Amino acid sequence: QVQLVESGGGLVQPGGSLGLSCAASGITFRLYRMGWYRQAPGEQRELVATITTDSSTTYADSVKGRFTISRDNAKNMVYLQMDSLKAEDTAIYYCNAARTAPIRDYWGQGTQVTVSS
């Protein structure tokens, strides 16, 4: 059974920091590209950051310089460190695992991040 379980969401003030974690099980973790996506109220789900099997990273322009994605293959974990948070970062954040050959795509249940004073 494949499971992606996010944790670390919560309420934080603008300018503050929050770290998210995603624990993966049921997959050969090192073979998957991992990512964080988010969906704000009334908005489409959008890509926040990805990290490849070789630990190359990409970020949405809106979070560059503020967020950092990382992975620990020994622990089957992926992380998202969020600094200098803004109100517009408020969203449900989802963990994603994906691969090709064979094609696989898995999602976590999401964790709520609220940035508000």
XYZ file of N, CA and C in Angstrom:
351
model
N 0.834 -1.188 0.000
C 0.000 0.000 0.000
C 0.875 1.246 0.000
N 0.616 2.133 -0.947
C 1.366 3.377 -1.047
C 0.732 4.425 -0.146
N 1.559 5.088 0.620
C 1.093 6.175 1.467
C 2.054 7.342 1.422
N 1.511 8.546 1.287
C 2.241 9.783 1.454
C 1.521 10.562 2.538
N 2.209 10.859 3.618
C 1.578 11.496 4.765
C 2.300 12.791 5.086
N 1.598 13.911 4.914
C 2.161 15.224 5.193
C 1.970 15.587 6.658
N 2.883 16.392 7.166
C 2.756 16.929 8.503
C 3.468 18.269 8.566
N 3.162 19.043 9.600
C 3.849 20.297 9.832
C 3.059 21.541 9.515
N 1.879 21.396 8.955
C 1.067 22.562 8.656
C 0.569 23.231 9.916
N 0.068 24.441 9.756
C -0.449 25.183 10.890
C -0.623 26.641 10.576
N -0.805 27.418 11.624
C -1.002 28.861 11.527
C 0.298 29.576 11.839
N 0.673 30.509 10.982
C 1.894 31.274 11.174
C 1.647 32.717 10.751
N 2.342 33.657 11.384
C 2.205 35.062 11.035
C 2.999 35.406 9.780
N 2.567 36.423 9.039
C 3.362 36.880 7.893
C 4.801 37.154 8.304
N 5.732 36.716 7.466
C 7.144 36.842 7.767
C 7.718 35.672 8.531
N 6.866 34.798 9.019
C 7.302 33.661 9.791
C 7.734 32.490 8.937
N 8.065 31.392 9.599
C 8.567 30.194 8.941
C 7.787 28.968 9.372
N 7.790 27.979 8.511
C 7.136 26.710 8.786
C 7.829 25.633 7.970
N 7.977 24.459 8.542
C 8.563 23.336 7.831
C 7.563 22.212 7.663
N 7.410 21.736 6.440
C 6.524 20.618 6.144
C 7.338 19.357 5.897
N 6.763 18.226 6.262
C 7.384 16.934 6.033
C 6.403 16.012 5.328
N 6.929 15.116 4.524
C 6.125 14.099 3.860
C 6.833 12.767 4.006
N 6.161 11.819 4.620
C 6.692 10.478 4.803
C 6.078 9.553 3.765
N 6.921 8.893 2.988
C 6.465 7.991 1.938
C 6.694 6.546 2.346
N 5.745 5.705 2.002
C 5.896 4.276 2.212
C 5.238 3.529 1.058
N 5.670 2.306 0.831
C 5.095 1.489 -0.228
C 5.661 1.753 -1.610
N 6.696 2.590 -1.712
C 7.362 2.862 -2.981
C 8.868 2.752 -2.800
N 9.555 2.529 -3.916
C 11.010 2.601 -3.904
C 11.366 4.076 -4.032
N 11.495 4.722 -2.905
C 11.513 6.179 -2.814
C 12.557 6.825 -3.719
N 13.740 6.279 -3.775
C 14.837 6.890 -4.532
C 14.566 6.964 -6.031
N 13.585 6.205 -6.534
C 13.249 6.197 -7.946
C 12.197 7.229 -8.324
N 11.689 7.984 -7.368
C 10.594 8.917 -7.603
C 11.036 10.369 -7.548
N 10.498 11.160 -8.477
C 10.563 12.593 -8.331
C 9.532 12.996 -7.286
N 9.929 13.807 -6.348
C 9.038 14.256 -5.287
C 8.696 15.730 -5.497
N 7.520 16.094 -5.038
C 7.115 17.481 -5.203
C 6.133 17.926 -4.153
N 6.038 19.238 -4.032
C 5.016 19.874 -3.221
C 4.136 20.729 -4.124
N 2.853 20.591 -3.965
C 1.862 21.382 -4.670
C 0.966 22.043 -3.636
N 0.260 23.084 -4.049
C -0.654 23.722 -3.117
C -1.910 24.178 -3.842
N -2.971 24.286 -3.079
C -4.235 24.765 -3.607
C -4.850 25.737 -2.613
N -4.967 26.981 -3.036
C -5.584 28.013 -2.232
C -7.083 28.025 -2.501
N -7.867 28.590 -1.578
C -9.318 28.651 -1.791
C -9.672 29.332 -3.106
N -10.503 28.682 -3.902
C -10.941 29.233 -5.172
C -9.907 29.222 -6.277
N -8.762 28.590 -6.045
C -7.684 28.578 -7.025
C -7.391 27.165 -7.516
N -6.678 27.088 -8.641
C -6.207 25.809 -9.161
C -5.041 25.302 -8.323
N -4.880 23.988 -8.316
C -3.694 23.435 -7.682
C -2.462 23.821 -8.497
N -1.408 24.251 -7.822
C -0.206 24.684 -8.505
C 1.033 24.017 -7.927
N 2.018 23.858 -8.788
C 3.293 23.310 -8.372
C 4.048 24.344 -7.549
N 4.589 23.907 -6.425
C 5.394 24.760 -5.567
C 6.872 24.473 -5.768
N 7.254 23.211 -5.668
C 8.648 22.818 -5.790
C 8.736 21.348 -6.128
N 9.797 20.962 -6.833
C 10.064 19.562 -7.108
C 11.519 19.258 -6.821
N 11.787 17.995 -6.558
C 13.153 17.535 -6.382
C 13.274 16.178 -7.062
N 14.248 16.059 -7.953
C 14.407 14.857 -8.747
C 15.124 13.772 -7.974
N 15.268 12.621 -8.628
C 16.003 11.518 -8.024
C 17.467 11.868 -7.781
N 17.988 12.831 -8.529
C 19.362 13.292 -8.348
C 19.443 14.560 -7.508
N 18.336 14.922 -6.872
C 18.251 16.077 -5.982
C 18.385 17.415 -6.696
N 18.073 17.448 -8.001
C 17.919 18.725 -8.679
C 16.561 19.310 -8.313
N 16.503 20.610 -8.124
C 15.279 21.247 -7.642
C 14.748 22.273 -8.618
N 13.438 22.445 -8.588
C 12.776 23.523 -9.292
C 11.769 24.157 -8.354
N 11.491 25.441 -8.577
C 10.566 26.183 -7.737
C 9.661 27.063 -8.576
N 8.447 27.243 -8.105
C 7.599 28.265 -8.680
C 8.235 29.631 -8.437
N 8.070 30.536 -9.397
C 8.651 31.868 -9.249
C 8.185 32.559 -7.968
N 6.961 32.289 -7.568
C 6.391 32.952 -6.413
C 7.052 32.566 -5.096
N 7.779 31.451 -5.072
C 8.390 31.000 -3.824
C 9.908 30.964 -3.877
N 10.500 31.254 -5.028
C 11.955 31.230 -5.153
C 12.605 32.171 -4.151
N 13.625 31.665 -3.494
C 14.331 32.452 -2.496
C 13.726 32.382 -1.124
N 12.531 31.828 -1.012
C 11.850 31.732 0.274
C 11.642 30.294 0.738
N 11.399 29.383 -0.212
C 11.130 27.984 0.110
C 12.306 27.117 -0.321
N 12.524 26.028 0.402
C 13.564 25.070 0.065
C 13.012 23.657 0.170
N 13.125 22.896 -0.920
C 12.718 21.502 -0.910
C 13.963 20.633 -0.738
N 13.818 19.552 0.010
C 14.925 18.627 0.199
C 14.373 17.222 0.384
N 15.249 16.236 0.259
C 14.817 14.853 0.446
C 15.878 14.076 1.188
N 15.435 13.049 1.882
C 16.316 12.140 2.592
C 15.924 10.740 2.163
N 16.677 10.179 1.227
C 16.324 8.871 0.679
C 16.419 7.756 1.724
N 17.304 7.899 2.684
C 17.444 6.891 3.725
C 16.217 6.827 4.618
N 15.507 7.946 4.742
C 14.320 8.022 5.588
C 13.012 8.015 4.808
N 13.092 7.988 3.485
C 11.901 8.084 2.635
C 11.086 9.332 2.981
N 11.786 10.464 3.085
C 11.149 11.710 3.484
C 11.470 12.819 2.488
N 10.510 13.694 2.291
C 10.728 14.923 1.553
C 10.232 16.076 2.415
N 10.924 17.219 2.321
C 10.646 18.344 3.191
C 10.436 19.616 2.381
N 9.715 20.534 2.969
C 9.579 21.865 2.400
C 9.753 22.873 3.526
N 10.864 23.584 3.502
C 11.106 24.647 4.464
C 10.605 25.949 3.871
N 9.689 26.594 4.565
C 9.050 27.808 4.089
C 9.434 28.965 5.003
N 10.101 29.949 4.443
C 10.518 31.132 5.177
C 9.867 32.374 4.574
N 9.879 33.453 5.329
C 9.318 34.727 4.869
C 7.921 34.543 4.297
N 7.093 33.858 5.037
C 5.764 33.509 4.552
C 4.885 34.743 4.364
N 4.049 34.658 3.341
C 3.120 35.715 2.983
C 1.697 35.190 3.065
N 0.750 36.096 3.171
C -0.649 35.695 3.225
C -1.040 34.858 2.013
N -0.471 35.178 0.847
C -0.809 34.442 -0.359
C -0.246 33.026 -0.407
N 0.570 32.663 0.576
C 1.025 31.283 0.695
C -0.018 30.388 1.362
N -1.071 30.972 1.876
C -2.125 30.203 2.521
C -2.749 29.229 1.528
N -2.740 27.957 1.874
C -3.237 26.918 0.971
C -3.161 25.578 1.671
N -3.770 24.586 1.050
C -3.508 23.213 1.432
C -2.312 22.744 0.613
N -1.324 22.206 1.286
C -0.098 21.753 0.645
C -0.112 20.235 0.528
N 0.164 19.747 -0.685
C 0.107 18.326 -0.988
C 1.477 17.792 -1.389
N 1.796 16.621 -0.910
C 2.996 15.905 -1.299
C 2.690 15.018 -2.499
N 3.620 14.963 -3.450
C 3.450 14.166 -4.659
C 4.685 13.320 -4.928
N 4.453 12.103 -5.368
C 5.521 11.217 -5.823
C 5.188 10.749 -7.224
N 6.145 10.839 -8.148
C 5.882 10.483 -9.537
C 7.093 9.830 -10.172
N 6.813 8.949 -11.115
C 7.868 8.331 -11.910
C 7.319 7.954 -13.269
N 8.210 7.663 -14.198
C 7.834 7.139 -15.505
C 8.500 5.789 -15.681
N 7.956 4.978 -16.610
C 8.516 3.676 -16.965
C 8.752 2.771 -15.759
N 7.687 2.358 -15.063
C 6.280 2.586 -15.377
C 5.779 3.909 -14.808
N 4.717 4.419 -15.389
C 4.119 5.664 -14.923
C 3.402 5.427 -13.603
N 3.759 6.235 -12.626
C 3.106 6.208 -11.319
C 2.956 7.635 -10.816
N 1.878 7.884 -10.101
C 1.608 9.221 -9.591
C 0.787 9.091 -8.316
N 1.346 9.535 -7.207
C 0.704 9.384 -5.915
C 0.624 10.721 -5.199
N -0.412 10.859 -4.384
C -0.663 12.107 -3.666
C -0.952 11.849 -2.197
N -0.513 12.762 -1.363
C -0.882 12.745 0.033
C -2.229 13.401 0.245
N -2.652 13.437 1.493
C -3.970 13.968 1.834
C -3.979 15.486 2.002
N -2.817 16.080 2.123
C -2.695 17.514 2.266
C -2.581 17.963 3.707
N -1.935 19.105 3.892
C -1.836 19.730 5.198
C -2.067 21.231 5.038
N -2.851 21.795 5.929
C -3.256 23.197 5.821
C -2.165 24.120 6.345
N -1.818 25.115 5.544
C -0.923 26.190 5.956
C -1.705 27.493 5.878
N -1.794 28.182 6.995
C -2.494 29.454 7.049
C -1.530 30.532 7.520
N -1.371 31.571 6.707
C -0.496 32.695 7.032
C -1.390 33.897 7.295
N -1.460 34.293 8.542
C -2.372 35.355 8.931
C -1.923 35.972 10.245
N -2.188 37.265 10.392
C -1.929 37.952 11.639
C -3.168 37.993 12.519
